Amino acid sequence: MNERTPEQELDAFFGPRPAEPDSRPRQKLGIVVGGSLSQGLDVKLDRATVIEGLAVGRYVVAHGRTGRRFFSIVTDVQLDALNPLIEKAPPETMHGTDDDDFLARVYRGTAVYGRIHVSPMLMLDAGDDEPKPVKTIPSHFRPVYTASEEEVGLIFGREEEPGYFYVGEPLEMEGVHVALDLHRFVERSAGVFGKTGTGKSFLTRMLLAGLVRENVAVNLVFDMHNEYGWKSQDESKQQVKGLSQLFPGRVVVFTLDEQSSRRRGSKVDGVIRIGYEQIEPEDVDSLANLMALSDVQVGALYFLRRRLGQGWVARLLDEHDPLAELESALERGTIHGGTLGAIQRKLGMFRRFDFLHPRAAEDPVRQLLDHLDGGINVVLEFGRYGNSLEAYLLVANYLTRRIHEHYVRRKEAAQGDVGSSGAGGQEPRPLVITIEEAHKFLDPAIARHTIFGTIARELRKYNVTLLIVDQRPSGIDPEIMSQIGTRVTCLLDDESDVRAVFAGISGANTLREVLARLDSRQQALMMGHAVPMPVVVKTRTYGPALYAELGLAAEGKNGAEATLARGRSLLRGDEGEVEI
Amino acid sequence: MTSQTIRVGRVLRAGTRGFAIGCAVMQPDIPAFGSFVRAEGLAPGSAIYGLIYDVSMEDDPLVRQIVSADPPEEVVRDQRRNRQIPIEVSVLAVGCAHDEDIRHCLPAQPPVTLDWLYQCTDEEVQAFTSAGNTYAFDYFRLVLDAREVPVDELLAASLRTAAASRAESERERFLIEAGRALVRLLSSDPVRLEGLLRRLSRL
């Protein structure tokens, strides 16, 4: 029998206990002994500093002679010796493991010592409270300390401030919270990268939860694997809550596959059906690679749309339709019979997609926009179609293209209002579109033709940005990658993926080691637009503690979850945050 | 540990780098290789510190005759107590002091001939090898630069003396700090350094 101790029972009810803030005094690590602004600084570690306690990615602060503080990140850890001969012929008694050996105690920190390489990123003048990009370096022999909680807060902002969301703890700084500036996060497209099994989905769900809680943007999530809307399972088969459960009333779940959603017990708010007559050649064009459509065949799609009208797809799929309008074109050779046949065969794939109907009762775009315009976040579950890349690409492109058009119109109208009356127009609420397997949308061959390439390139011009989740960033068009503002990167092995992630990031070379040494779970390197300097975080656990925190903020503090969260908070002694 | 001031001998000849003294008889541990010694300086309140690096006994014609004559025990003892030629003790100058201010450097002036040379007390050795709350090992450089002196042995012996002047609980820490100071000075010769450190580890 699997009995729990009273302590475990309490933990199960209250959720994991929050870690104690890092109250240790600031520790001097060593002194600056060399380096440059471009290559980073060399720091000789003090004898008392245990090199094994320092990991790449850790934050350190060098104190300059002028009172300036240089916020830096550890990019390499080395062992060094005063004389290389010592490395070649170490004293015999030091071959063992006896650390108390006299010779070992004498040599350690003098003849042999630890050394770290740090990259200065930001500097803060004495008396100033806004860090600036680093433009110089500290003098020789200036002390280097571990970063304090106050310094981390100074760099990243405080989670208590509106628009900030606690995403994790810096490396080896347990209890210190790194807050992400969500306003900046949505200002430009962002990416979550990492190889399979590194926790991309959990990280993305956590970021989305932050965006919903802080209400900095409205989200449209193309949920390929049904992980974000309603409950799903983590790798240990534990159930985790979806966004709709955490924010009832503020997140709605739509599905393409009603049966799958019902089987999984997912509470959906609507079913998306797309009519054949709503499909345009551009929607099929975006699938050209997957459907193996040649350039000629893609050109023919537009021709067929013109000739056959709005119902062109339905008619091409109708085996009994003689397609009389095409006879003259076939005779003249405007379109080749073989091309037409190939298109019909390839479009035949649409028959397998039950969400495609000859006629749809409702306009799916309108369904989504009604919610998005009202500030309600939308998760679109793909059900079994998540396994079909063609379905995912078709639907994501179809919906996004039209929603983007709607945003362009609204934005332009808002600008027009400003121009004509000066009274200020109704700007569309910022929209973040989350897509998975992004390299399939943003492949160099098709990125220029898909709506996602357009959105990534135009930045926030029309208040629409992307949150792309991908395991193969090298497959994404480099031009698009260079436009990704914030990059949250879990462990990546492949050299080309690592190179792609760092494209367009200054000082990227020094961060490669940091990325290569990330743990395979719950660690991510965050860099780019939303963070003042790169940071390795142990990402916060997506679990009861997060639910409780979000429950307090959710939907006017109603519902069983919120009540439970309030109770937990009260019992923990956080009365100040709760209104009873 | 000693706290009494003990005379070792009188200065025979002196220079800035070192001096030689003569003493009539040898007592247990006096004069001893590696001991810290002190001579009065000419200026009032000043002192010159040194390390004994050689103790030698010259022969004389009478001793030669006695050696070849197989003398009785009384004669041998008398010769030892009443030597015609004194025992010569070589001292390397490693520091000087004015009042309480001790510096590890060569003295401005050597001691004067026939001045007394004293064995340093434990307190004096501690004062010479301390600087505030830490230890002072700047005299290592003067020893390492000395010519015709068994440098490594002298350093090890002087550190043995300095460690012995301290409480037992402090000795290891003192020797480790001394070893670290030697690492800085001898890093270019790790084999020699290791040999010297091994001597210290066995103290």
Coordinates of N, CA and C in Angstrom, one line a residue, chain A residues 47 82-83 85-86 91-93 102-103 105-108 110-111, chain B residues 172 175-176 179-180 183 187-190 193-194 197-198 200-201:
Chain A
R47 N 40.8 30.9 -3.0 CA 41.0 29.5 -2.5 C 39.7 29.0 -1.9
L82 N 49.8 27.6 -11.9 CA 50.8 28.6 -12.0 C 51.9 28.2 -12.9
N83 N 52.2 26.9 -12.9 CA 53.3 26.4 -13.8 C 52.7 25.1 -14.5
L85 N 54.0 22.7 -15.6 CA 54.7 21.5 -15.2 C 54.0 20.7 -14.1
I86 N 53.3 21.5 -13.3 CA 52.5 20.9 -12.2 C 51.4 20.0 -12.8
P91 N 52.2 16.5 -7.7 CA 52.8 15.8 -6.6 C 52.2 14.5 -6.3
E92 N 53.0 13.5 -5.9 CA 52.5 12.2 -5.8 C 51.3 12.0 -4.8
T93 N 51.5 12.7 -3.7 CA 50.5 12.6 -2.6 C 49.1 13.1 -3.1
F102 N 48.7 17.7 3.3 CA 49.4 19.0 3.4 C 49.7 19.6 2.1
L103 N 50.3 18.9 1.2 CA 50.6 19.4 -0.1 C 49.4 19.9 -0.9
R105 N 46.7 21.0 0.4 CA 46.2 22.3 1.0 C 47.1 23.5 0.7
V106 N 48.3 23.2 0.5 CA 49.2 24.3 0.2 C 49.0 24.7 -1.3
Y107 N 48.9 23.7 -2.2 CA 48.9 23.9 -3.6 C 47.5 24.6 -4.0
R108 N 46.5 24.1 -3.3 CA 45.1 24.6 -3.8 C 45.0 26.1 -3.6
T110 N 46.9 28.3 -4.9 CA 48.2 29.0 -5.1 C 48.8 28.4 -6.4
A111 N 49.4 27.2 -6.3 CA 50.0 26.6 -7.5 C 48.9 26.2 -8.5
Chain B
E172 N 50.2 24.0 12.3 CA 49.9 23.5 11.0 C 49.4 24.6 10.1
L175 N 52.4 26.6 9.0 CA 53.2 25.9 8.0 C 52.5 25.9 6.6
I176 N 51.2 25.8 6.6 CA 50.5 25.8 5.3 C 50.6 27.2 4.7
G179 N 54.0 27.5 3.3 CA 54.1 26.7 2.0 C 53.5 27.5 0.9
R180 N 52.4 28.2 1.2 CA 51.7 29.0 0.1 C 52.6 30.1 -0.3
V183 N 55.2 28.7 -2.6 CA 54.7 28.4 -3.9 C 54.8 29.6 -4.9
S187 N 57.4 28.8 -7.9 CA 56.5 28.2 -8.9 C 57.3 27.8 -10.2
S188 N 58.4 28.5 -10.4 CA 59.1 28.1 -11.7 C 59.9 26.8 -11.6
D189 N 60.0 26.3 -10.3 CA 60.8 25.1 -10.1 C 60.0 24.2 -9.3
P190 N 58.9 23.5 -9.9 CA 58.0 22.7 -9.1 C 58.7 21.5 -8.4
L193 N 60.3 22.9 -5.3 CA 59.2 23.3 -4.4 C 58.6 22.1 -3.7
E194 N 58.4 21.1 -4.5 CA 57.7 19.9 -3.8 C 58.6 19.3 -2.8
L197 N 58.4 21.5 0.3 CA 57.1 21.3 0.9 C 57.0 20.0 1.7
R198 N 57.6 19.0 1.1 CA 57.6 17.7 1.8 C 58.4 17.8 3.1
L200 N 58.5 20.4 4.9 CA 57.6 21.1 5.9 C 56.5 20.2 6.4
S201 N 56.0 19.3 5.5 CA 54.9 18.4 5.9 C 55.3 17.5 7.0

